[in-house]
């Protein structure tokens, strides 16, 4: 249940650490796992000269507005067989305009709902899917 | 005039395709009337209603609930949730439990495992459920399983609870991860399959 002003941890290596939801890209008030949202980056890793050399693509700074997909929610997710999954935090992965993850790695586990909502690249990059 | 159900089934032996029923089962049910009547009399699955001796006029809904549980209790998992069961057979809040779930009925061999500390048990007859909590990749994950779901293949208690004085252990959510580093949980983590190889 991510909505406007919800803070999410960013779990990829794009450089952002905390993002705040500013828009749910769905005709609904809340975003669930697998939904795309627009976020404003609230905290990012400092960009030194060393990191700017290694990161080929995007340099995420504090204040950047980007798209993201919700990968973990604290609100329980219902699975069709009656199971419920709940994580301890809300997390997202930043996306570019082509709906591909910005970072090259995902650092943490993601919910299996992403597979059913066609976020195949994120599921394959994730170290663990629950 | 009207052919009996037995005669009709015999006539259709080759060509009848009824979804969800086998010819054998239909014939068994037809035999309940001696195969003479043109209808099938449903046979109750439990010949005597599941009522306790002290219940003089048992409540219908209670009996229906018990029947549903007895029908779903294929591998004796009802004992885990019975309050009257022996302490070592019973599942309590605080036990380390391991659950194996089938992903889809179309392929019963594909299973997912999850293990963790049981932090809550909701005993609701057929809707009995329990919540397992574990730390996966340093993130707390809670999973609530419906005990009598046919997709739940196996529920195993790995370690009994120690020093737990509550029925619902929601306080564990605020505890640091050390509570989830016991030997049993490490065994559970090891028995979980490694993440799929990246293609």
Tab-separated table of C-alpha atoms in Angstrom:
chain	number	residue	atom	x	y	z
A	1	UNK	CA	0.000	0.000	0.000
A	2	UNK	CA	2.402	2.638	-1.222
A	3	UNK	CA	0.907	6.033	-1.761
A	4	UNK	CA	1.933	9.662	-2.100
A	5	UNK	CA	4.648	10.526	0.426
A	6	UNK	CA	5.491	6.884	1.190
A	7	UNK	CA	9.195	6.353	1.645
A	8	UNK	CA	10.786	3.297	0.117
A	9	UNK	CA	14.264	1.841	0.344
A	10	UNK	CA	15.923	1.567	-3.025
A	11	UNK	CA	17.495	-1.850	-3.355
A	12	UNK	CA	19.492	-1.584	-6.525
A	13	UNK	CA	22.972	-0.204	-7.111
A	14	UNK	CA	21.839	2.923	-8.925
A	15	UNK	CA	23.115	5.115	-6.095
A	16	UNK	CA	19.805	6.132	-4.579
A	17	UNK	CA	19.119	4.997	-1.034
A	18	UNK	CA	15.693	6.327	-0.079
A	19	UNK	CA	12.947	7.399	-2.444
A	20	UNK	CA	9.609	9.026	-1.788
A	21	UNK	CA	6.573	8.147	-3.842
A	22	UNK	CA	5.044	11.118	-5.588
A	23	UNK	CA	2.663	9.401	-7.970
A	24	UNK	CA	1.077	6.002	-8.319
A	25	UNK	CA	0.943	5.172	-12.037
A	26	UNK	CA	-2.279	3.325	-11.842
A	27	UNK	CA	-5.783	4.637	-11.485
A	28	UNK	CA	-5.684	3.840	-7.770
A	29	UNK	CA	-4.598	5.421	-4.559
A	30	UNK	CA	-2.213	2.667	-3.521
A	31	UNK	CA	0.561	0.838	-5.265
A	32	UNK	CA	1.198	-2.817	-4.526
A	33	UNK	CA	4.139	-5.016	-5.373
A	34	UNK	CA	4.717	-4.924	-9.109
A	35	UNK	CA	3.132	-1.525	-9.644
A	36	UNK	CA	5.029	1.331	-11.201
A	37	UNK	CA	5.332	4.580	-9.285
A	38	UNK	CA	7.088	7.900	-9.747
A	39	UNK	CA	9.575	8.675	-6.989
A	40	UNK	CA	11.697	11.545	-5.880
A	41	UNK	CA	15.061	10.469	-4.545
A	42	UNK	CA	15.441	11.664	-0.976
A	43	UNK	CA	18.809	10.188	-0.115
A	44	UNK	CA	21.515	9.089	-2.460
A	45	UNK	CA	25.044	7.822	-2.205
A	46	UNK	CA	27.595	10.605	-2.582
A	47	UNK	CA	29.031	10.694	-6.079
A	48	UNK	CA	32.781	11.005	-5.962
A	49	UNK	CA	35.113	11.036	-8.969
A	50	UNK	CA	35.818	7.335	-8.499
A	51	UNK	CA	32.173	6.293	-8.652
A	52	UNK	CA	31.424	8.543	-11.593
A	53	UNK	CA	34.086	6.700	-13.540
A	54	UNK	CA	32.638	3.246	-12.786
A	55	UNK	CA	28.940	3.982	-13.217
A	56	UNK	CA	28.559	4.127	-16.963
A	57	UNK	CA	24.942	5.176	-17.132
A	58	UNK	CA	22.829	7.171	-14.729
A	59	UNK	CA	24.130	9.179	-11.804
A	60	UNK	CA	21.328	9.441	-9.341
A	61	UNK	CA	21.408	12.491	-7.158
A	62	UNK	CA	19.226	13.603	-4.337
A	63	UNK	CA	16.181	15.324	-5.789
A	64	UNK	CA	16.026	13.294	-9.002
A	65	UNK	CA	12.580	12.293	-10.151
A	66	UNK	CA	12.478	8.788	-11.568
A	67	UNK	CA	10.158	5.909	-12.155
A	68	UNK	CA	10.334	2.875	-9.902
A	69	UNK	CA	8.620	-0.430	-9.318
A	70	UNK	CA	7.558	-1.546	-5.864
A	71	UNK	CA	9.231	-4.831	-4.933
A	72	UNK	CA	8.448	-5.303	-1.227
A	73	UNK	CA	5.674	-3.949	0.928
A	74	UNK	CA	5.035	-3.947	4.606
A	75	UNK	CA	1.352	-4.479	3.897
A	76	UNK	CA	0.644	-8.169	3.417
A	77	UNK	CA	0.211	-9.447	-0.134
A	78	UNK	CA	-2.393	-12.094	-0.708
A	79	UNK	CA	-1.498	-15.013	-2.914
A	80	UNK	CA	-4.232	-16.957	-4.739
A	81	UNK	CA	-3.793	-20.029	-2.530
A	82	UNK	CA	-4.614	-18.042	0.597
A	83	UNK	CA	-1.029	-17.389	1.651
A	84	UNK	CA	-0.054	-13.918	2.801
A	85	UNK	CA	3.462	-12.494	2.585
A	86	UNK	CA	4.613	-9.454	4.473
A	87	UNK	CA	8.042	-7.863	4.521
A	88	UNK	CA	9.532	-5.628	7.153
A	89	UNK	CA	9.953	-2.634	4.893
A	90	UNK	CA	8.835	-1.057	1.631
A	91	UNK	CA	11.340	-1.285	-1.177
A	92	UNK	CA	11.574	-0.308	-4.796
A	93	UNK	CA	13.854	-0.605	-7.784
A	94	UNK	CA	14.475	2.436	-9.974
A	95	UNK	CA	13.559	2.215	-13.642
A	96	UNK	CA	14.437	4.107	-16.770
A	97	UNK	CA	11.928	5.271	-19.378
A	98	UNK	CA	11.945	1.874	-21.070
A	99	UNK	CA	10.821	0.156	-17.851
A	100	UNK	CA	14.216	-1.476	-17.437
A	101	UNK	CA	16.032	-1.375	-14.099
A	102	UNK	CA	18.511	1.511	-13.870
A	103	UNK	CA	21.006	-0.331	-11.737
A	104	UNK	CA	22.812	-3.466	-12.758
A	105	UNK	CA	22.293	-5.375	-9.521
A	106	UNK	CA	19.533	-5.881	-7.019
A	107	UNK	CA	20.640	-6.036	-3.429
A	108	UNK	CA	17.973	-7.808	-1.478
A	109	UNK	CA	14.992	-10.022	-1.826
A	110	UNK	CA	11.918	-9.251	-3.846
A	111	UNK	CA	8.393	-10.570	-3.829
A	112	UNK	CA	7.431	-13.264	-6.313
A	113	UNK	CA	4.497	-11.135	-7.522
A	114	UNK	CA	6.942	-9.410	-9.860
A	115	UNK	CA	7.117	-12.525	-11.968
A	116	UNK	CA	3.386	-12.439	-12.600
A	117	UNK	CA	3.452	-8.755	-13.439
A	118	UNK	CA	6.153	-9.326	-16.066
A	119	UNK	CA	9.144	-7.726	-14.341
A	120	UNK	CA	11.297	-10.560	-15.609
A	121	UNK	CA	14.617	-8.711	-15.566
A	122	UNK	CA	14.243	-7.715	-11.922
A	123	UNK	CA	13.302	-11.237	-10.868
A	124	UNK	CA	16.319	-12.664	-12.672
A	125	UNK	CA	18.674	-10.108	-11.096
A	126	UNK	CA	17.326	-10.553	-7.583
A	127	UNK	CA	19.395	-12.745	-5.271
A	128	UNK	CA	16.295	-14.124	-3.630
A	129	UNK	CA	12.625	-14.178	-4.519
A	130	UNK	CA	10.064	-15.007	-1.844
B	1	UNK	CA	-40.205	-46.421	-18.876
B	2	UNK	CA	-37.358	-44.605	-17.174
B	3	UNK	CA	-34.195	-46.605	-17.350
B	4	UNK	CA	-32.448	-46.979	-13.990
B	5	UNK	CA	-29.241	-45.069	-13.429
B	6	UNK	CA	-27.318	-48.335	-13.415
B	7	UNK	CA	-28.606	-49.187	-16.870
B	8	UNK	CA	-27.855	-45.720	-18.192
B	9	UNK	CA	-24.289	-45.751	-16.915
B	10	UNK	CA	-23.714	-49.196	-18.343
B	11	UNK	CA	-24.924	-47.936	-21.707
B	12	UNK	CA	-22.578	-44.962	-21.686
B	13	UNK	CA	-19.525	-46.896	-20.537
B	14	UNK	CA	-17.366	-45.865	-23.455
B	15	UNK	CA	-18.544	-42.408	-24.299
B	16	UNK	CA	-19.300	-40.592	-21.046
B	17	UNK	CA	-16.873	-37.890	-20.005
B	18	UNK	CA	-17.925	-36.135	-16.845
B	19	UNK	CA	-15.508	-33.530	-15.549
B	20	UNK	CA	-14.363	-34.173	-11.989
B	21	UNK	CA	-15.875	-37.651	-11.684
B	22	UNK	CA	-14.782	-41.041	-12.775
B	23	UNK	CA	-17.067	-43.678	-14.192
B	24	UNK	CA	-16.152	-45.917	-11.291
B	25	UNK	CA	-17.238	-43.368	-8.733
B	26	UNK	CA	-20.516	-42.719	-10.519
B	27	UNK	CA	-21.229	-46.408	-10.562
B	28	UNK	CA	-20.426	-46.684	-6.866
B	29	UNK	CA	-22.849	-43.896	-6.098
B	30	UNK	CA	-25.476	-45.414	-8.360
B	31	UNK	CA	-25.143	-48.679	-6.470
B	32	UNK	CA	-26.452	-46.909	-3.342
B	33	UNK	CA	-30.012	-47.421	-4.596
B	34	UNK	CA	-29.300	-50.897	-5.894
B	35	UNK	CA	-28.982	-49.410	-9.373
B	36	UNK	CA	-32.740	-49.516	-9.766
B	37	UNK	CA	-33.835	-45.892	-9.288
B	38	UNK	CA	-33.311	-43.228	-12.000
B	39	UNK	CA	-31.400	-40.979	-9.605
B	40	UNK	CA	-28.294	-41.119	-7.434
B	41	UNK	CA	-28.694	-40.895	-3.681
B	42	UNK	CA	-25.702	-39.062	-2.252
B	43	UNK	CA	-23.795	-41.138	0.260
B	44	UNK	CA	-22.454	-39.257	3.260
B	45	UNK	CA	-18.703	-39.496	3.574
B	46	UNK	CA	-18.896	-39.946	7.324
B	47	UNK	CA	-21.529	-42.538	8.190
B	48	UNK	CA	-21.915	-41.289	11.754
B	49	UNK	CA	-21.846	-37.522	12.220
B	50	UNK	CA	-18.682	-36.291	13.931
B	51	UNK	CA	-20.244	-35.283	17.217
B	52	UNK	CA	-18.842	-35.830	20.659
B	53	UNK	CA	-20.588	-38.156	23.077
B	54	UNK	CA	-21.561	-35.304	25.414
B	55	UNK	CA	-23.279	-33.317	22.653
B	56	UNK	CA	-26.895	-34.444	22.909
B	57	UNK	CA	-28.106	-32.288	20.001
B	58	UNK	CA	-24.979	-31.445	18.058
B	59	UNK	CA	-24.853	-28.124	16.231
B	60	UNK	CA	-25.033	-28.764	12.490
B	61	UNK	CA	-22.435	-26.168	11.614
B	62	UNK	CA	-19.974	-27.561	14.142
B	63	UNK	CA	-20.377	-31.007	12.635
B	64	UNK	CA	-19.944	-29.588	9.140
B	65	UNK	CA	-16.734	-27.838	10.251
B	66	UNK	CA	-15.375	-31.008	11.794
B	67	UNK	CA	-16.190	-32.959	8.647
B	68	UNK	CA	-14.431	-30.346	6.515
B	69	UNK	CA	-11.343	-30.587	8.713
B	70	UNK	CA	-11.434	-34.396	8.688
B	71	UNK	CA	-11.677	-34.350	4.901
B	72	UNK	CA	-8.757	-31.923	4.543
B	73	UNK	CA	-6.636	-33.604	7.184
B	74	UNK	CA	-4.878	-35.963	4.797
B	75	UNK	CA	-1.590	-36.394	6.640
B	76	UNK	CA	-2.612	-35.919	10.225
B	77	UNK	CA	-1.743	-32.231	10.418
B	78	UNK	CA	-4.888	-31.544	12.446
B	79	UNK	CA	-2.963	-32.808	15.475
B	80	UNK	CA	-0.646	-29.805	15.182
B	81	UNK	CA	-3.543	-27.476	15.855
B	82	UNK	CA	-5.448	-29.471	18.420
B	83	UNK	CA	-5.306	-27.910	21.850
B	84	UNK	CA	-5.775	-31.334	23.437
B	85	UNK	CA	-2.793	-32.896	21.647
B	86	UNK	CA	0.439	-33.799	23.433
B	87	UNK	CA	2.823	-30.841	23.836
B	88	UNK	CA	5.385	-32.356	21.510
B	89	UNK	CA	2.807	-32.929	18.745
B	90	UNK	CA	1.147	-29.578	19.091
B	91	UNK	CA	2.307	-26.476	17.268
B	92	UNK	CA	2.725	-23.520	19.612
B	93	UNK	CA	3.741	-19.930	19.116
B	94	UNK	CA	7.534	-19.837	19.209
B	95	UNK	CA	8.177	-23.159	17.482
B	96	UNK	CA	10.527	-23.235	14.548
B	97	UNK	CA	8.412	-24.638	11.734
B	98	UNK	CA	9.209	-25.681	8.200
B	99	UNK	CA	6.519	-25.636	5.500
B	100	UNK	CA	6.702	-27.072	2.031
B	101	UNK	CA	4.146	-25.698	-0.453
B	102	UNK	CA	3.252	-26.899	-3.910
B	103	UNK	CA	3.387	-24.025	-6.372
B	104	UNK	CA	0.609	-25.212	-8.619
B	105	UNK	CA	-1.727	-28.196	-8.668
B	106	UNK	CA	-0.781	-28.844	-12.279
B	107	UNK	CA	2.757	-29.796	-11.269
B	108	UNK	CA	2.803	-31.225	-7.735
B	109	UNK	CA	6.558	-31.829	-7.790
B	110	UNK	CA	7.444	-28.112	-7.958
B	111	UNK	CA	7.588	-27.012	-4.337
B	112	UNK	CA	8.642	-23.947	-2.378
B	113	UNK	CA	9.936	-24.182	1.157
B	114	UNK	CA	9.730	-21.631	3.890
B	115	UNK	CA	10.744	-21.945	7.485
B	116	UNK	CA	10.598	-19.679	10.458
B	117	UNK	CA	9.407	-19.009	13.928
B	118	UNK	CA	5.687	-19.379	14.368
B	119	UNK	CA	4.509	-16.074	15.759
B	120	UNK	CA	0.771	-16.606	15.610
B	121	UNK	CA	-1.726	-19.410	15.210
B	122	UNK	CA	-5.339	-18.725	14.319
B	123	UNK	CA	-7.423	-21.754	15.118
B	124	UNK	CA	-10.574	-21.375	13.027
B	125	UNK	CA	-11.541	-24.927	12.078
B	126	UNK	CA	-10.990	-25.367	8.352
B	127	UNK	CA	-9.642	-21.797	8.064
B	128	UNK	CA	-6.880	-22.472	10.563
B	129	UNK	CA	-3.775	-20.495	9.682
B	130	UNK	CA	-0.405	-19.666	11.184
B	131	UNK	CA	2.234	-17.042	10.555
B	132	UNK	CA	5.917	-17.887	10.239
B	133	UNK	CA	8.529	-15.205	10.557
B	134	UNK	CA	12.109	-15.396	9.387
B	135	UNK	CA	14.958	-13.172	8.322
B	136	UNK	CA	15.781	-13.678	4.675
B	137	UNK	CA	18.733	-11.665	3.353
B	138	UNK	CA	18.483	-9.448	6.430
B	139	UNK	CA	14.874	-8.567	5.671
B	140	UNK	CA	12.139	-9.838	7.930
B	141	UNK	CA	9.603	-11.892	6.013
B	142	UNK	CA	6.353	-13.159	7.421
B	143	UNK	CA	4.261	-15.726	5.659
B	144	UNK	CA	0.787	-16.776	6.639
B	145	UNK	CA	-0.188	-20.293	5.598
B	146	UNK	CA	-3.643	-21.811	5.529
B	147	UNK	CA	-3.095	-25.072	7.396
B	148	UNK	CA	-5.578	-27.236	5.483
B	149	UNK	CA	-4.847	-25.931	2.015
B	150	UNK	CA	-4.158	-28.783	-0.419
B	151	UNK	CA	-1.204	-26.736	-1.667
B	152	UNK	CA	0.518	-27.047	1.687
B	153	UNK	CA	2.367	-30.313	1.277
B	154	UNK	CA	4.135	-30.690	4.602
B	155	UNK	CA	4.310	-28.899	7.941
B	156	UNK	CA	7.124	-29.933	10.235
B	157	UNK	CA	8.107	-28.667	13.633
B	158	UNK	CA	11.882	-28.332	13.702
B	159	UNK	CA	12.273	-27.119	17.252
B	160	UNK	CA	9.861	-26.576	20.077
B	161	UNK	CA	9.477	-23.191	21.681
B	162	UNK	CA	11.420	-22.274	24.785
B	163	UNK	CA	10.592	-19.555	27.271
B	164	UNK	CA	7.584	-18.205	25.405
B	165	UNK	CA	4.822	-16.816	27.571
B	166	UNK	CA	2.514	-15.458	24.900
B	167	UNK	CA	0.173	-16.772	22.249
B	168	UNK	CA	1.066	-14.134	19.697
B	169	UNK	CA	4.701	-13.143	19.388
B	170	UNK	CA	4.304	-9.892	17.497
B	171	UNK	CA	6.941	-8.365	19.787
B	172	UNK	CA	9.531	-10.268	17.723
B	173	UNK	CA	9.011	-7.753	14.945
B	174	UNK	CA	10.761	-5.112	17.032
B	175	UNK	CA	13.513	-7.431	18.156
B	176	UNK	CA	16.911	-7.412	16.486
B	177	UNK	CA	17.807	-10.287	14.200
B	178	UNK	CA	19.597	-12.253	16.897
B	179	UNK	CA	16.309	-13.906	17.802
B	180	UNK	CA	16.369	-15.577	14.386
B	181	UNK	CA	19.849	-16.992	14.448
B	182	UNK	CA	19.259	-20.149	16.446
B	183	UNK	CA	20.543	-23.538	15.341
B	184	UNK	CA	17.146	-24.693	14.105
B	185	UNK	CA	16.696	-21.646	11.923
B	186	UNK	CA	20.121	-22.136	10.426
B	187	UNK	CA	19.139	-25.700	9.618
B	188	UNK	CA	15.974	-24.394	8.007
B	189	UNK	CA	17.989	-21.897	5.969
B	190	UNK	CA	20.308	-24.667	4.810
B	191	UNK	CA	17.425	-26.896	3.759
B	192	UNK	CA	15.985	-24.112	1.652
B	193	UNK	CA	17.181	-24.491	-1.913
B	194	UNK	CA	19.850	-22.072	-3.112
B	195	UNK	CA	18.626	-19.210	-5.306
B	196	UNK	CA	18.107	-20.221	-8.948
B	197	UNK	CA	21.178	-19.909	-11.154
B	198	UNK	CA	21.124	-16.728	-13.199
B	199	UNK	CA	20.847	-17.529	-16.900
